[in-house]
């Protein structure tokens, strides 16, 4: 007998028929790590790889890329470990950052110790990107048997990096439609993530061109063509006696621009893997040790356990449970687009922990081919708005049932909101759903996800609101607004609105209308409560208005649906007041359902392994 929370079969199985297992989770020093052992059938190497992530939006964009590289390494017999820095991702908060950047570099050195324990390696290669290059360099002396460092798009000048983050952050906020008053002006921030002040102060003083000794005997610098400093850094390492190789970071901009439309630079991953595999090595002399059941991370009112579940343990996530007794249904968080399960700006982490303090457990996880969950053979590479994701949700509910954590309510934003509504139609174990800013209620067959994301027009209300801002006129005068694209999108929106007025009288007879009304009718007949939340001026309101009216009057025949519009909020719910609305909707939904018989406690906290 073992707790389903801690069930941990081997992660090394690779089969053309079965999905690859997700990496094996572990916890240490208040954070979460993911260990990837060599694939079954591959000769284990005495080299292992430790990943050192960038920070902020760049980390969100590279999360899946890191997983892909770890799988390529595993197939070559090379174990690896990737992890979250303290206070980031799924790690605990309330960190004392008085020691500055050492907090993160010390965590890297600690991770190296765990990697050596589990892999049995004789030597370690650190793979870094962005700010991770600074952290790897700082921690190098503390990493035993460090053989090489890979520097991908390294931050060479900390001062320049901080300035670039400020510009990058402003672009992100403006694309989200945030007003100047809503910009986070407290320190260094981007994508609702704020760098601790002590770390930012130290980063400003970093200049890797002034290091006086090589951090490792060997180095691979994967540089950007438009960054002379990348080549200068490679030359500096060479002058200090390191054996330095250089590669071009083809596709860097498409990797880090937006987690929704990231393009994986697979040739870079292949070149990196080949370079590491070609390093002098021997077959591993020590056996691989599985991390074993992950110890929960205990915080203020919650306990979190990183988990794997589903067919061949293919799905990766975090179970968050109340510390002092359960009082509501379990919330199943569904990821938005390709964001990792921590959520945009770690919003899902914050929501999960706040819910736990109210007695509400939750599971946040990456669906297949998103973040840390590998793809499923035979499925399309583009998983968003595809019915294949329904089985991911069903397997997550299977896991929650094994943990005796039913009933379950689904929650998600954007594509996660769409998935929650769609899977509620086919999965009777979903008791209710909270959907935030669903772009559509029905995905038109043949429609390109990329086209919707890249070329999708804003709502006319959004254009009107932006046009009235003085800052919009200033940006136009400075040439910061693509007026041609804006006019084209406005024309498209006007055209859609004109066409919509013509079709409005027949909306219930059109294929889309029949499908949407039929879906809402099904949920009503089954008694599934739906909380439908939109940010003011969100693009998804166009379809909502068309079928239900802007005042929601068309929902009168579906009393199970509770609509709400959040003023002064963007699509990602950046302002605090918007996230509070979401949190209260989750609490209200979870408290609607009485708890089922607590079999888990009656069996001493154990359920049979599958």
Tab-separated table of N, CA and C in Angstrom, residues 259-323:
chain	number	residue	atom	x	y	z
A	259	UNK	N	5.515	33.068	-24.541
A	259	UNK	CA	5.335	31.635	-24.280
A	259	UNK	C	4.189	31.003	-25.064
A	260	UNK	N	3.288	31.824	-25.603
A	260	UNK	CA	2.157	31.287	-26.355
A	260	UNK	C	2.588	30.829	-27.748
A	261	UNK	N	3.547	31.548	-28.336
A	261	UNK	CA	3.933	31.261	-29.723
A	261	UNK	C	5.410	30.889	-29.839
A	262	UNK	N	5.954	30.315	-28.781
A	262	UNK	CA	7.366	29.915	-28.779
A	262	UNK	C	7.642	28.911	-29.899
A	263	UNK	N	8.773	29.113	-30.576
A	263	UNK	CA	9.267	28.152	-31.554
A	263	UNK	C	10.525	27.503	-30.981
A	264	UNK	N	10.476	26.184	-30.812
A	264	UNK	CA	11.595	25.483	-30.211
A	264	UNK	C	12.778	25.405	-31.193
A	265	UNK	N	13.955	25.935	-30.822
A	265	UNK	CA	15.135	25.832	-31.685
A	265	UNK	C	15.789	24.452	-31.545
A	266	UNK	N	15.182	23.461	-32.173
A	266	UNK	CA	15.602	22.077	-31.962
A	266	UNK	C	17.024	21.821	-32.456
A	267	UNK	N	17.464	22.558	-33.477
A	267	UNK	CA	18.841	22.367	-33.932
A	267	UNK	C	19.834	22.795	-32.857
A	268	UNK	N	19.493	23.820	-32.099
A	268	UNK	CA	20.347	24.251	-30.989
A	268	UNK	C	20.397	23.166	-29.915
A	269	UNK	N	19.233	22.581	-29.619
A	269	UNK	CA	19.184	21.493	-28.636
A	269	UNK	C	20.035	20.311	-29.088
A	270	UNK	N	19.967	19.985	-30.371
A	270	UNK	CA	20.768	18.867	-30.897
A	270	UNK	C	22.263	19.164	-30.811
A	271	UNK	N	22.656	20.381	-31.197
A	271	UNK	CA	24.077	20.742	-31.148
A	271	UNK	C	24.601	20.728	-29.725
A	272	UNK	N	23.823	21.242	-28.807
A	272	UNK	CA	24.212	21.253	-27.393
A	272	UNK	C	24.380	19.826	-26.878
A	273	UNK	N	23.387	18.978	-27.175
A	273	UNK	CA	23.439	17.582	-26.721
A	273	UNK	C	24.651	16.870	-27.308
A	274	UNK	N	24.917	17.091	-28.581
A	274	UNK	CA	26.066	16.448	-29.220
A	274	UNK	C	27.385	16.899	-28.593
A	275	UNK	N	27.472	18.190	-28.249
A	275	UNK	CA	28.701	18.702	-27.638
A	275	UNK	C	28.943	18.056	-26.274
A	276	UNK	N	27.873	17.964	-25.481
A	276	UNK	CA	28.022	17.348	-24.154
A	276	UNK	C	28.345	15.864	-24.286
A	277	UNK	N	27.664	15.179	-25.197
A	277	UNK	CA	27.897	13.741	-25.369
A	277	UNK	C	29.307	13.448	-25.867
A	278	UNK	N	29.938	14.435	-26.549
A	278	UNK	CA	31.290	14.230	-27.083
A	278	UNK	C	32.379	14.538	-26.070
A	279	UNK	N	32.019	15.062	-24.899
A	279	UNK	CA	33.026	15.322	-23.867
A	279	UNK	C	33.639	14.005	-23.398
A	280	UNK	N	34.905	14.027	-23.006
A	280	UNK	CA	35.523	12.795	-22.490
A	280	UNK	C	34.698	12.234	-21.330
A	281	UNK	N	34.343	10.980	-21.427
A	281	UNK	CA	33.503	10.373	-20.396
A	281	UNK	C	33.751	8.874	-20.336
A	282	UNK	N	33.226	8.288	-19.284
A	282	UNK	CA	33.292	6.842	-19.069
A	282	UNK	C	31.894	6.350	-18.728
A	283	UNK	N	31.645	5.055	-18.899
A	283	UNK	CA	30.367	4.520	-18.388
A	283	UNK	C	30.268	4.758	-16.887
A	284	UNK	N	29.058	5.078	-16.436
A	284	UNK	CA	28.872	5.353	-15.005
A	284	UNK	C	29.256	4.140	-14.180
A	285	UNK	N	30.002	4.375	-13.112
A	285	UNK	CA	30.411	3.270	-12.237
A	285	UNK	C	29.449	3.094	-11.075
A	286	UNK	N	28.709	4.153	-10.746
A	286	UNK	CA	27.746	4.077	-9.644
A	286	UNK	C	26.342	3.934	-10.221
A	287	UNK	N	25.466	3.214	-9.533
A	287	UNK	CA	24.106	3.010	-10.049
A	287	UNK	C	23.261	4.270	-9.932
A	288	UNK	N	22.248	4.376	-10.816
A	288	UNK	CA	21.283	5.473	-10.735
A	288	UNK	C	20.375	5.227	-9.540
A	289	UNK	N	20.150	6.256	-8.751
A	289	UNK	CA	19.244	6.164	-7.603
A	289	UNK	C	18.034	7.062	-7.840
A	290	UNK	N	16.865	6.476	-7.775
A	290	UNK	CA	15.646	7.278	-7.923
A	290	UNK	C	15.469	8.157	-6.692
A	291	UNK	N	15.005	9.403	-6.876
A	291	UNK	CA	14.799	10.285	-5.726
A	291	UNK	C	13.827	9.731	-4.696
A	292	UNK	N	12.884	8.863	-5.139
A	292	UNK	CA	11.881	8.348	-4.207
A	292	UNK	C	10.774	9.358	-4.005
A	293	UNK	N	9.827	9.052	-3.123
A	293	UNK	CA	8.694	9.961	-2.898
A	293	UNK	C	9.159	11.348	-2.481
A	294	UNK	N	8.590	12.360	-3.110
A	294	UNK	CA	8.965	13.742	-2.793
A	294	UNK	C	8.379	14.148	-1.449
A	295	UNK	N	9.186	14.799	-0.645
A	295	UNK	CA	8.725	15.315	0.636
A	295	UNK	C	7.923	16.596	0.399
A	296	UNK	N	6.724	16.708	0.958
A	296	UNK	CA	5.937	17.935	0.744
A	296	UNK	C	6.662	19.178	1.249
A	297	UNK	N	6.465	20.279	0.547
A	297	UNK	CA	6.972	21.570	0.998
A	297	UNK	C	5.900	22.218	1.867
A	298	UNK	N	6.241	22.543	3.094
A	298	UNK	CA	5.270	23.106	4.036
A	298	UNK	C	5.381	24.619	4.065
A	299	UNK	N	4.248	25.294	3.854
A	299	UNK	CA	4.202	26.751	3.909
A	299	UNK	C	3.114	27.212	4.849
A	300	UNK	N	2.769	28.470	4.754
A	300	UNK	CA	1.761	29.063	5.627
A	300	UNK	C	0.377	28.545	5.254
A	301	UNK	N	-0.097	27.521	5.961
A	301	UNK	CA	-1.426	26.986	5.746
A	301	UNK	C	-1.540	25.990	4.614
A	302	UNK	N	-0.432	25.576	4.033
A	302	UNK	CA	-0.503	24.631	2.919
A	302	UNK	C	0.694	23.676	2.936
A	303	UNK	N	0.518	22.571	2.232
A	303	UNK	CA	1.613	21.620	1.972
A	303	UNK	C	1.540	21.246	0.506
A	304	UNK	N	2.659	21.358	-0.198
A	304	UNK	CA	2.679	21.077	-1.629
A	304	UNK	C	3.607	19.914	-1.954
A	305	UNK	N	3.101	19.015	-2.796
A	305	UNK	CA	3.868	17.842	-3.207
A	305	UNK	C	3.959	17.820	-4.729
A	306	UNK	N	5.175	17.886	-5.281
A	306	UNK	CA	5.301	17.716	-6.736
A	306	UNK	C	5.010	16.265	-7.100
A	307	UNK	N	4.241	16.044	-8.157
A	307	UNK	CA	3.772	14.692	-8.469
A	307	UNK	C	3.892	14.411	-9.973
A	308	UNK	N	3.886	13.087	-10.281
A	308	UNK	CA	3.709	12.587	-11.649
A	308	UNK	C	2.511	11.647	-11.618
A	309	UNK	N	1.760	11.630	-12.677
A	309	UNK	CA	0.589	10.750	-12.690
A	309	UNK	C	0.186	10.502	-14.138
A	310	UNK	N	-0.851	9.700	-14.304
A	310	UNK	CA	-1.335	9.384	-15.646
A	310	UNK	C	-0.627	8.171	-16.227
A	311	UNK	N	-0.975	7.801	-17.446
A	311	UNK	CA	-0.378	6.663	-18.134
A	311	UNK	C	1.133	6.814	-18.188
A	312	UNK	N	1.843	5.850	-17.634
A	312	UNK	CA	3.312	5.861	-17.594
A	312	UNK	C	3.858	7.102	-16.881
A	313	UNK	N	3.080	7.613	-15.927
A	313	UNK	CA	3.492	8.798	-15.155
A	313	UNK	C	3.897	9.948	-16.071
A	314	UNK	N	3.063	10.219	-17.079
A	314	UNK	CA	3.432	11.153	-18.141
A	314	UNK	C	3.161	12.614	-17.823
A	315	UNK	N	2.340	12.886	-16.827
A	315	UNK	CA	1.924	14.256	-16.531
A	315	UNK	C	2.593	14.768	-15.260
A	316	UNK	N	3.040	16.015	-15.302
A	316	UNK	CA	3.790	16.609	-14.189
A	316	UNK	C	2.990	17.743	-13.568
A	317	UNK	N	2.951	17.767	-12.242
A	317	UNK	CA	2.191	18.822	-11.584
A	317	UNK	C	2.533	18.952	-10.119
A	318	UNK	N	1.740	19.745	-9.419
A	318	UNK	CA	1.922	19.980	-7.984
A	318	UNK	C	0.566	19.896	-7.297
A	319	UNK	N	0.500	19.073	-6.258
A	319	UNK	CA	-0.702	18.946	-5.435
A	319	UNK	C	-0.552	19.848	-4.231
A	320	UNK	N	-1.500	20.762	-4.051
A	320	UNK	CA	-1.471	21.701	-2.925
A	320	UNK	C	-2.618	21.358	-1.983
A	321	UNK	N	-2.311	21.082	-0.719
A	321	UNK	CA	-3.327	20.655	0.255
A	321	UNK	C	-3.314	21.542	1.490
A	322	UNK	N	-4.483	21.697	2.116
A	322	UNK	CA	-4.553	22.500	3.336
A	322	UNK	C	-3.773	21.843	4.471
A	323	UNK	N	-3.192	22.662	5.304
A	323	UNK	CA	-2.468	22.141	6.464
A	323	UNK	C	-3.393	21.777	7.607
